[in-house]
PDB file of C-alpha atoms in Angstrom:
ATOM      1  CA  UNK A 214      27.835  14.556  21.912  1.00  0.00           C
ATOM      2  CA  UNK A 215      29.305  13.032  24.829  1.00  0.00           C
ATOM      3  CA  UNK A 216      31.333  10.436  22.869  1.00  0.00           C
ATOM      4  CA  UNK A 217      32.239  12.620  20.374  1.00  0.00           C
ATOM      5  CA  UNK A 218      33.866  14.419  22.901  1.00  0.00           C
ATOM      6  CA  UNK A 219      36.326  11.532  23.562  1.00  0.00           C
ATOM      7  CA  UNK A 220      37.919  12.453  20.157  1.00  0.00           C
ATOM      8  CA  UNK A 221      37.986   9.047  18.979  1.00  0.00           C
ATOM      9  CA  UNK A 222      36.843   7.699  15.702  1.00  0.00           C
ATOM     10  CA  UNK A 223      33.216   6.973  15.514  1.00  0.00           C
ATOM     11  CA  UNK A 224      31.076   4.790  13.272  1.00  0.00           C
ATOM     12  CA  UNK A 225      27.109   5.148  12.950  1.00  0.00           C
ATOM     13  CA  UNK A 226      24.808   2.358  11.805  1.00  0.00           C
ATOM     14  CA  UNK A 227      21.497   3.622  10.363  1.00  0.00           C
ATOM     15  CA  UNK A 228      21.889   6.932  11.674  1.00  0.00           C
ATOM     16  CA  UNK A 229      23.910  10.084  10.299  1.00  0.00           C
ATOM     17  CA  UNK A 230      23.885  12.971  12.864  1.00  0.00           C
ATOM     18  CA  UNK A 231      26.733  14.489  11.091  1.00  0.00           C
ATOM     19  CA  UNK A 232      28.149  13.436   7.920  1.00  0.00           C
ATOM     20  CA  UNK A 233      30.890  16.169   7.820  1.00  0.00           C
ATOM     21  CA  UNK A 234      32.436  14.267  10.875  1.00  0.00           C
ATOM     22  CA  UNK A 235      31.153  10.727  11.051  1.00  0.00           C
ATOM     23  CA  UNK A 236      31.544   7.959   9.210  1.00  0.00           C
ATOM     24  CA  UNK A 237      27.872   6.436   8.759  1.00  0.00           C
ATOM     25  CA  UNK A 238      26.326   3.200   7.132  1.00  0.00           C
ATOM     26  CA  UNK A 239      22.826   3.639   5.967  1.00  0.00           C
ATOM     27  CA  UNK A 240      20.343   1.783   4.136  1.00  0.00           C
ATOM     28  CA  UNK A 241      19.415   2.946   1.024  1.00  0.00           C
ATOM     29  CA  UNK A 242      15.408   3.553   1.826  1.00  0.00           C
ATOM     30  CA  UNK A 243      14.332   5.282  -1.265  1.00  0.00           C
ATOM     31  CA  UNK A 244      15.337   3.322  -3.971  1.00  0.00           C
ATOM     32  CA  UNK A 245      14.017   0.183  -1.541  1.00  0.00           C
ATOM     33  CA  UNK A 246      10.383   1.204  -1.467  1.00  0.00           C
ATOM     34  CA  UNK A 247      10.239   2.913  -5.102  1.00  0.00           C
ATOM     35  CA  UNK A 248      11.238  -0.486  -6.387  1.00  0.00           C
ATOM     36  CA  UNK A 249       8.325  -1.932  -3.495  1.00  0.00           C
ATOM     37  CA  UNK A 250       5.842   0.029  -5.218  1.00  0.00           C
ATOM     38  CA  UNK A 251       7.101   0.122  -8.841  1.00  0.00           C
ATOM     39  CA  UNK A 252       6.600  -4.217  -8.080  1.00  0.00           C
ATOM     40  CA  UNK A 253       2.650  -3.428  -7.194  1.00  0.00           C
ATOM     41  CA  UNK A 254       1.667  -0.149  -9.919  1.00  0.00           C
ATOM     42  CA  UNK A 255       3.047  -2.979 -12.539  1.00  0.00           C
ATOM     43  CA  UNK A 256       0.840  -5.422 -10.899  1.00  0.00           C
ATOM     44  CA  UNK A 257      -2.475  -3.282 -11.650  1.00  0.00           C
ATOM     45  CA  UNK A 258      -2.514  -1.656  -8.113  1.00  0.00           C
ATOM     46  CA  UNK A 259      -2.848   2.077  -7.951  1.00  0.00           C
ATOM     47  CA  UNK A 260      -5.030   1.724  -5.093  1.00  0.00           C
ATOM     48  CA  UNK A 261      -1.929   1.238  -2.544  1.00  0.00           C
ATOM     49  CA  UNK A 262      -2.307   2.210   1.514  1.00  0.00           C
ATOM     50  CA  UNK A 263       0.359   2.526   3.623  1.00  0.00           C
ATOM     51  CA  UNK A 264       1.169   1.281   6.998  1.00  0.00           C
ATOM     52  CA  UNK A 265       4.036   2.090   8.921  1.00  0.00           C
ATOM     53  CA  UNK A 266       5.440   3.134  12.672  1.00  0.00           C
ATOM     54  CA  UNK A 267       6.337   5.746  14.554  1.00  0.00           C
ATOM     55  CA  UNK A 268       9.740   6.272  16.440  1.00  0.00           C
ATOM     56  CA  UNK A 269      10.698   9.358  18.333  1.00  0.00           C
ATOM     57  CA  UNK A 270      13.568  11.115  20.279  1.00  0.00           C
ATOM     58  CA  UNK A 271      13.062  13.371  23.497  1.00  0.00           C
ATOM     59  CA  UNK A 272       9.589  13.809  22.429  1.00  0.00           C
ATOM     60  CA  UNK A 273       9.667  14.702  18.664  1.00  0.00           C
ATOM     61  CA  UNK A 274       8.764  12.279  15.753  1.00  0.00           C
ATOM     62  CA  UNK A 275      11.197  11.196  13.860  1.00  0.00           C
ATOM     63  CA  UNK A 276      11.232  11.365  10.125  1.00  0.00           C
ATOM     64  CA  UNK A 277      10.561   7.992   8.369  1.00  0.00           C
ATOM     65  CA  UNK A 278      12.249   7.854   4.682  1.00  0.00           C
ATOM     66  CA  UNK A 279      10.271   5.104   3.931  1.00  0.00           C
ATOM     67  CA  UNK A 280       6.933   7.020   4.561  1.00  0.00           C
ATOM     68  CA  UNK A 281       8.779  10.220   2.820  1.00  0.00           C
ATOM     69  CA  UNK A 282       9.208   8.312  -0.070  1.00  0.00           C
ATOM     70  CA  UNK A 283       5.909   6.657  -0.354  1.00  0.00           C
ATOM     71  CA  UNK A 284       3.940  10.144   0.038  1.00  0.00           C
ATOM     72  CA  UNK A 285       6.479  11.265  -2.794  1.00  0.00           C
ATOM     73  CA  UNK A 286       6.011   8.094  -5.185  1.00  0.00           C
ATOM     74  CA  UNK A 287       2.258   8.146  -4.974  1.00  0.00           C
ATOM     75  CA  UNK A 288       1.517  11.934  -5.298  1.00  0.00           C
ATOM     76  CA  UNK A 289       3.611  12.385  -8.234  1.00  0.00           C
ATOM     77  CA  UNK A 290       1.122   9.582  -9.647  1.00  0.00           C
ATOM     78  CA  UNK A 291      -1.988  11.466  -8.617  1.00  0.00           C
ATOM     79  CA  UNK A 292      -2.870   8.000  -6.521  1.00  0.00           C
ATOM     80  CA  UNK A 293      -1.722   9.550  -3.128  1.00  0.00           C
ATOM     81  CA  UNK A 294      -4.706   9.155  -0.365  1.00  0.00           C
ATOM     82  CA  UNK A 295      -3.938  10.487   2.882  1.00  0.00           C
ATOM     83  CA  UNK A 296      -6.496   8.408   4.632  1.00  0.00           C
ATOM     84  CA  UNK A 297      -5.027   5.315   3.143  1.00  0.00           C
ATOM     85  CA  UNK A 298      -1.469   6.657   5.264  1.00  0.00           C
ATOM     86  CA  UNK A 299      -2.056   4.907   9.169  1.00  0.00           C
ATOM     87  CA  UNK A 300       0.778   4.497  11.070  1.00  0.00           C
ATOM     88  CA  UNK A 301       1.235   3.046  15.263  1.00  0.00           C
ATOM     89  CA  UNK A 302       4.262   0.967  16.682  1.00  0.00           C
ATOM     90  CA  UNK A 303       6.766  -0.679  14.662  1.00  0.00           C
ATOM     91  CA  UNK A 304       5.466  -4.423  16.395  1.00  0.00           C
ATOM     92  CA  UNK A 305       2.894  -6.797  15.064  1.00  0.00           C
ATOM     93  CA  UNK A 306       0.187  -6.475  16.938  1.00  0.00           C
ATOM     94  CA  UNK A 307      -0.101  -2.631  15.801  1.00  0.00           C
ATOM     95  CA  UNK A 308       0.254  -3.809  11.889  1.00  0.00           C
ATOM     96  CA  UNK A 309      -2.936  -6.137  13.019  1.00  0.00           C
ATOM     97  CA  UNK A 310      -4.698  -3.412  14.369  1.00  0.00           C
ATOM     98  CA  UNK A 311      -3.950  -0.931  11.712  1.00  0.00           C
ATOM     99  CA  UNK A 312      -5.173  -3.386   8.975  1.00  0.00           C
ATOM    100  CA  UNK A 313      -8.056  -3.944  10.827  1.00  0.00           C
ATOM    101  CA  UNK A 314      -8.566   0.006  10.719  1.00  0.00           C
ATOM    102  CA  UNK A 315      -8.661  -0.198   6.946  1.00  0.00           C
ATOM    103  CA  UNK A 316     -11.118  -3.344   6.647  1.00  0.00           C
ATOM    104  CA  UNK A 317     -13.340  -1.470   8.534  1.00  0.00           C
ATOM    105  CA  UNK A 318     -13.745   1.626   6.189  1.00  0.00           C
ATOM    106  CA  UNK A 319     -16.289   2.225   3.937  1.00  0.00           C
ATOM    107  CA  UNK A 320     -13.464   1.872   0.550  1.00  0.00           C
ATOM    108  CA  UNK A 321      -9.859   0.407   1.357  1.00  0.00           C
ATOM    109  CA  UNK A 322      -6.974  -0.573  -0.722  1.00  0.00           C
ATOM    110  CA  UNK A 323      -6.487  -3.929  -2.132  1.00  0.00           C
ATOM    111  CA  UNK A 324      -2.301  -3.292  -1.881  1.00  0.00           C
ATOM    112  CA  UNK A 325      -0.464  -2.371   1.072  1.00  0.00           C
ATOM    113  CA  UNK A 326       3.039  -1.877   1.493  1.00  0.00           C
ATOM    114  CA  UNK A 327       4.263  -2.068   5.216  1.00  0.00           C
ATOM    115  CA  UNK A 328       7.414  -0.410   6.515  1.00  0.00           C
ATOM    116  CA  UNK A 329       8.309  -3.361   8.678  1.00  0.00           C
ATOM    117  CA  UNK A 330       8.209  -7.013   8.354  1.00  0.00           C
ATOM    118  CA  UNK A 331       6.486  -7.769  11.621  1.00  0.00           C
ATOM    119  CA  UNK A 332       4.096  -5.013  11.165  1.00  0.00           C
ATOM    120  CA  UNK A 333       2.810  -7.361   8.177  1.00  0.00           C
ATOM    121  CA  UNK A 334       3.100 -10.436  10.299  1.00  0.00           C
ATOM    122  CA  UNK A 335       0.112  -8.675  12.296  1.00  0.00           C
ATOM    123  CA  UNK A 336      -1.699  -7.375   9.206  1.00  0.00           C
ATOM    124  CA  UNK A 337      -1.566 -11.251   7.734  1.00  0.00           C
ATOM    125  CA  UNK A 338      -3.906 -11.912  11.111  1.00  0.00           C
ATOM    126  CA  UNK A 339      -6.388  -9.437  10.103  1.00  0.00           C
ATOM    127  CA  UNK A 340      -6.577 -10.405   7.129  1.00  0.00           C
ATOM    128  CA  UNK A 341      -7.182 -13.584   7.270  1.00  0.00           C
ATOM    129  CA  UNK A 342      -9.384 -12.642  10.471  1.00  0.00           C
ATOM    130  CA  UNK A 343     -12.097 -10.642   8.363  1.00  0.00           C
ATOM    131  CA  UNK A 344     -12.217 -13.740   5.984  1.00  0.00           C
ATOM    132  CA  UNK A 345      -9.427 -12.414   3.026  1.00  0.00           C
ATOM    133  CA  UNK A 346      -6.226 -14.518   1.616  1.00  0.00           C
ATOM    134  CA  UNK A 347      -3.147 -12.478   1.656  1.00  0.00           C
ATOM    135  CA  UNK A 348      -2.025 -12.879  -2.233  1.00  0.00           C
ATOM    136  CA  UNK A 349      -5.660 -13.253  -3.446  1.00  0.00           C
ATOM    137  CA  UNK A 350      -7.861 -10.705  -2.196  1.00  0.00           C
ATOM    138  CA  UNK A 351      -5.289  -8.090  -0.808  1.00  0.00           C
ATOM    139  CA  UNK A 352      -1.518  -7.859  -1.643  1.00  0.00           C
ATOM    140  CA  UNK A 353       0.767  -6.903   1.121  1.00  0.00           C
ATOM    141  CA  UNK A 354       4.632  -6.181   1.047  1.00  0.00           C
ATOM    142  CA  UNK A 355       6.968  -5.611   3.832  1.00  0.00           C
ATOM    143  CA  UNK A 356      10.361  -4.250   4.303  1.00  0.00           C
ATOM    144  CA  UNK A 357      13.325  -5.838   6.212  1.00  0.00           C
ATOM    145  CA  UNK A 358      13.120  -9.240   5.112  1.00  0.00           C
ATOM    146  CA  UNK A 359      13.383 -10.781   8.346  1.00  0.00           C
ATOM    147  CA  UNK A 360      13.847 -14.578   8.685  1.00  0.00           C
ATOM    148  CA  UNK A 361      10.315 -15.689   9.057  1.00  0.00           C
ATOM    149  CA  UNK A 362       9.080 -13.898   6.214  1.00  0.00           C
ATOM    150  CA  UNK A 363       9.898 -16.433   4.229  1.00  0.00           C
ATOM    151  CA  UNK A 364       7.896 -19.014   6.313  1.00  0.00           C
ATOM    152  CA  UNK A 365       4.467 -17.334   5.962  1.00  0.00           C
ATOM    153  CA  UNK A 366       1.525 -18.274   4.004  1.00  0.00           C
ATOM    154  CA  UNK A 367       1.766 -17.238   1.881  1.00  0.00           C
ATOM    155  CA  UNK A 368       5.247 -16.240   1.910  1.00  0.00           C
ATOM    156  CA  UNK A 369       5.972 -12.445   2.315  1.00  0.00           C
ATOM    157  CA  UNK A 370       6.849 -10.059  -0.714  1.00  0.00           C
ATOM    158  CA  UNK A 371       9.731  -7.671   1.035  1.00  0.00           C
ATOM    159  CA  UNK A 372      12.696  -5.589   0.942  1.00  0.00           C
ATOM    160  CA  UNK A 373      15.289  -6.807   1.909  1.00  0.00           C
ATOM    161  CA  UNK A 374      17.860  -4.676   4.392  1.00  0.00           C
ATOM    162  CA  UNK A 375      21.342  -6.507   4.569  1.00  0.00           C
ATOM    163  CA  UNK A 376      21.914  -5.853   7.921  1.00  0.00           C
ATOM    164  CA  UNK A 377      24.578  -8.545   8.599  1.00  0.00           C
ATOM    165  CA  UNK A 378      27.014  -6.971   5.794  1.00  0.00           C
ATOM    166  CA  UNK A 379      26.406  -3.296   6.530  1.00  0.00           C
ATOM    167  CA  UNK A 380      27.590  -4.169  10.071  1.00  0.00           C
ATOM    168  CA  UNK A 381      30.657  -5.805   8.772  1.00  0.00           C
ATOM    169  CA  UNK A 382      31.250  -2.555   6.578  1.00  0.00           C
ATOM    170  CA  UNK A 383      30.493  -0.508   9.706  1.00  0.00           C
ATOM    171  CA  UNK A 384      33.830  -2.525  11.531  1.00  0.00           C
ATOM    172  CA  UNK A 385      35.754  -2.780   8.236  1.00  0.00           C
ATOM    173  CA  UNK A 386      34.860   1.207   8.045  1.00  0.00           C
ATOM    174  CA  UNK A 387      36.203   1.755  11.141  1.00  0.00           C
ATOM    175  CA  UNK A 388      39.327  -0.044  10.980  1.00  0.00           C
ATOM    176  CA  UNK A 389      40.696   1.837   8.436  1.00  0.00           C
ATOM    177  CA  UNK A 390      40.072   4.651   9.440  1.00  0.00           C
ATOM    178  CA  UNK A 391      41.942   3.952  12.559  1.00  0.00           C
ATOM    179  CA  UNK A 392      45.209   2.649  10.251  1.00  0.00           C
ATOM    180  CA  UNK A 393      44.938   4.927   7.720  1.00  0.00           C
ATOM    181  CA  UNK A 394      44.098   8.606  10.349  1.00  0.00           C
ATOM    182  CA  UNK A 395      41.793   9.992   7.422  1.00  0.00           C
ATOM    183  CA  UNK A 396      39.947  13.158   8.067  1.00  0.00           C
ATOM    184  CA  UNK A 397      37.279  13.046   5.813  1.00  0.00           C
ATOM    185  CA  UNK A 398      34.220  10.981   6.759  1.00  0.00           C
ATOM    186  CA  UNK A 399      32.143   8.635   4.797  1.00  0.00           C
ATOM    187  CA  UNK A 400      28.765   7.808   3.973  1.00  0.00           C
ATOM    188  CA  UNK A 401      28.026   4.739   2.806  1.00  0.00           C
ATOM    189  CA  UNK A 402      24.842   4.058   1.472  1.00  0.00           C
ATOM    190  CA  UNK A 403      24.077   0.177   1.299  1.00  0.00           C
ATOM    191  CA  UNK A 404      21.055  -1.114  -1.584  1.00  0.00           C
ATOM    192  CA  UNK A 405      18.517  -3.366  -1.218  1.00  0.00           C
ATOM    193  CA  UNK A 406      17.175  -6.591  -2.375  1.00  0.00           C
ATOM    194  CA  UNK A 407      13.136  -7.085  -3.437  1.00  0.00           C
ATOM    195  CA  UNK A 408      12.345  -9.973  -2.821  1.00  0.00           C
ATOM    196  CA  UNK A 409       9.609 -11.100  -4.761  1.00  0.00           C
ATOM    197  CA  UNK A 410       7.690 -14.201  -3.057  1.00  0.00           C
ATOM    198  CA  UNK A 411       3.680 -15.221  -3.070  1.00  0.00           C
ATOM    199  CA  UNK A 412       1.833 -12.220  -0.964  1.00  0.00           C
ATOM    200  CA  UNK A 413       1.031 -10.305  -4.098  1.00  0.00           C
ATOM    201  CA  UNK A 414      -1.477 -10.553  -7.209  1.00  0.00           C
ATOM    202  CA  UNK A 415      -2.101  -9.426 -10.319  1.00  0.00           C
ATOM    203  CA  UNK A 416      -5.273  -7.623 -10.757  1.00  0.00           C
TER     204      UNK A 416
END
């Protein structure tokens, strides 16, 4: 609000808190994690859990699309277990103590698709922790392809978020919006990549 009172153009990255009069650049969530979890159900998985963080603003939860979209993917397949939804921190050592959550129940998935790539980096520690190989016994994929997911063993399954070019379209955005004085805003909605490595199996 405050620097929308400065009546100059604005630009948001990831965020839209009013498409009517600000441009925004967002990534395109629920066609990133359908294609996630189209990857495992053709893999034989339709035992899938989720794990994925929490973020909040002046007190109240955000909504997570990626979550949003898994609940939606899952339930319209009548494979949707709430128990199998745990969620913490968006930081590694919260993916590692999640997974360790679901080792310890009675019946767990075998598939897990994490909303963030260091989230799994935790989860790979668990694993491997209660005596499992990521890519043998339990399938994980991530989201955000972030540079070391490639360095893993074995390397991480993700989706990738091309955060480099959507904040060259946020500048190139803004720039002509400057030149040209339009009115109207724009929302551009930037796809992702899977990227398809060694952390899954075939059942």
């Amino acid at each position: 609000n405050e620097l929308g009172s400065y009546d100059v153009p604005l630009v948001f990255i990831d965020s839209s808190p009013d498409e009517e009069k600000y441009d925004s650049i967002l990534t395109d969530y629920k066609n990133g994690v359908s294609k996630a979890l189209e990857y495992l159900v053709s893999l034989g998985h339709d035992q899938i859990g989720y794990i994925g963080g929490e973020e909040y603003l002046e007190g109240k939860r955000l909504l997570d699309e990626r979550e949003l979209t898994f609940k939606e993917f899952m339930t319209k397949r009548g494979i949707y277990h709430k128990e199998w939804n745990l969620r913490g921190r968006f930081l590694p050592e919260e993916g590692y103590r999640i997974m360790k959550t679901f080792l310890e129940m009675e019946r767990y998935p075998r598939a897990y698709f994490i909303a963030s790539d260091p989230m799994a980096v935790g989860a790979y520690k668990a694993i491997s922790e209660a005596g499992f190989k990521v890519g043998e016994d339990i399938s994980l994929i991530g989201f955000d392809d972030i540079y070391t997911s490639q360095f893993l063993v074995p390397s991480l399954s993700t989706v990738k978020v091309h955060t480099d070019f959507m904040g060259e379209t946020a500048v190139e955005t803004l720039v002509e919006r400057i030149k040209t004085k339009r009115e109207i805003a724009k929302k551009i909605l930037i796809p992702t990549k899977l990227m398809i490595r060694s952390s899954c199996t075939q059942l």
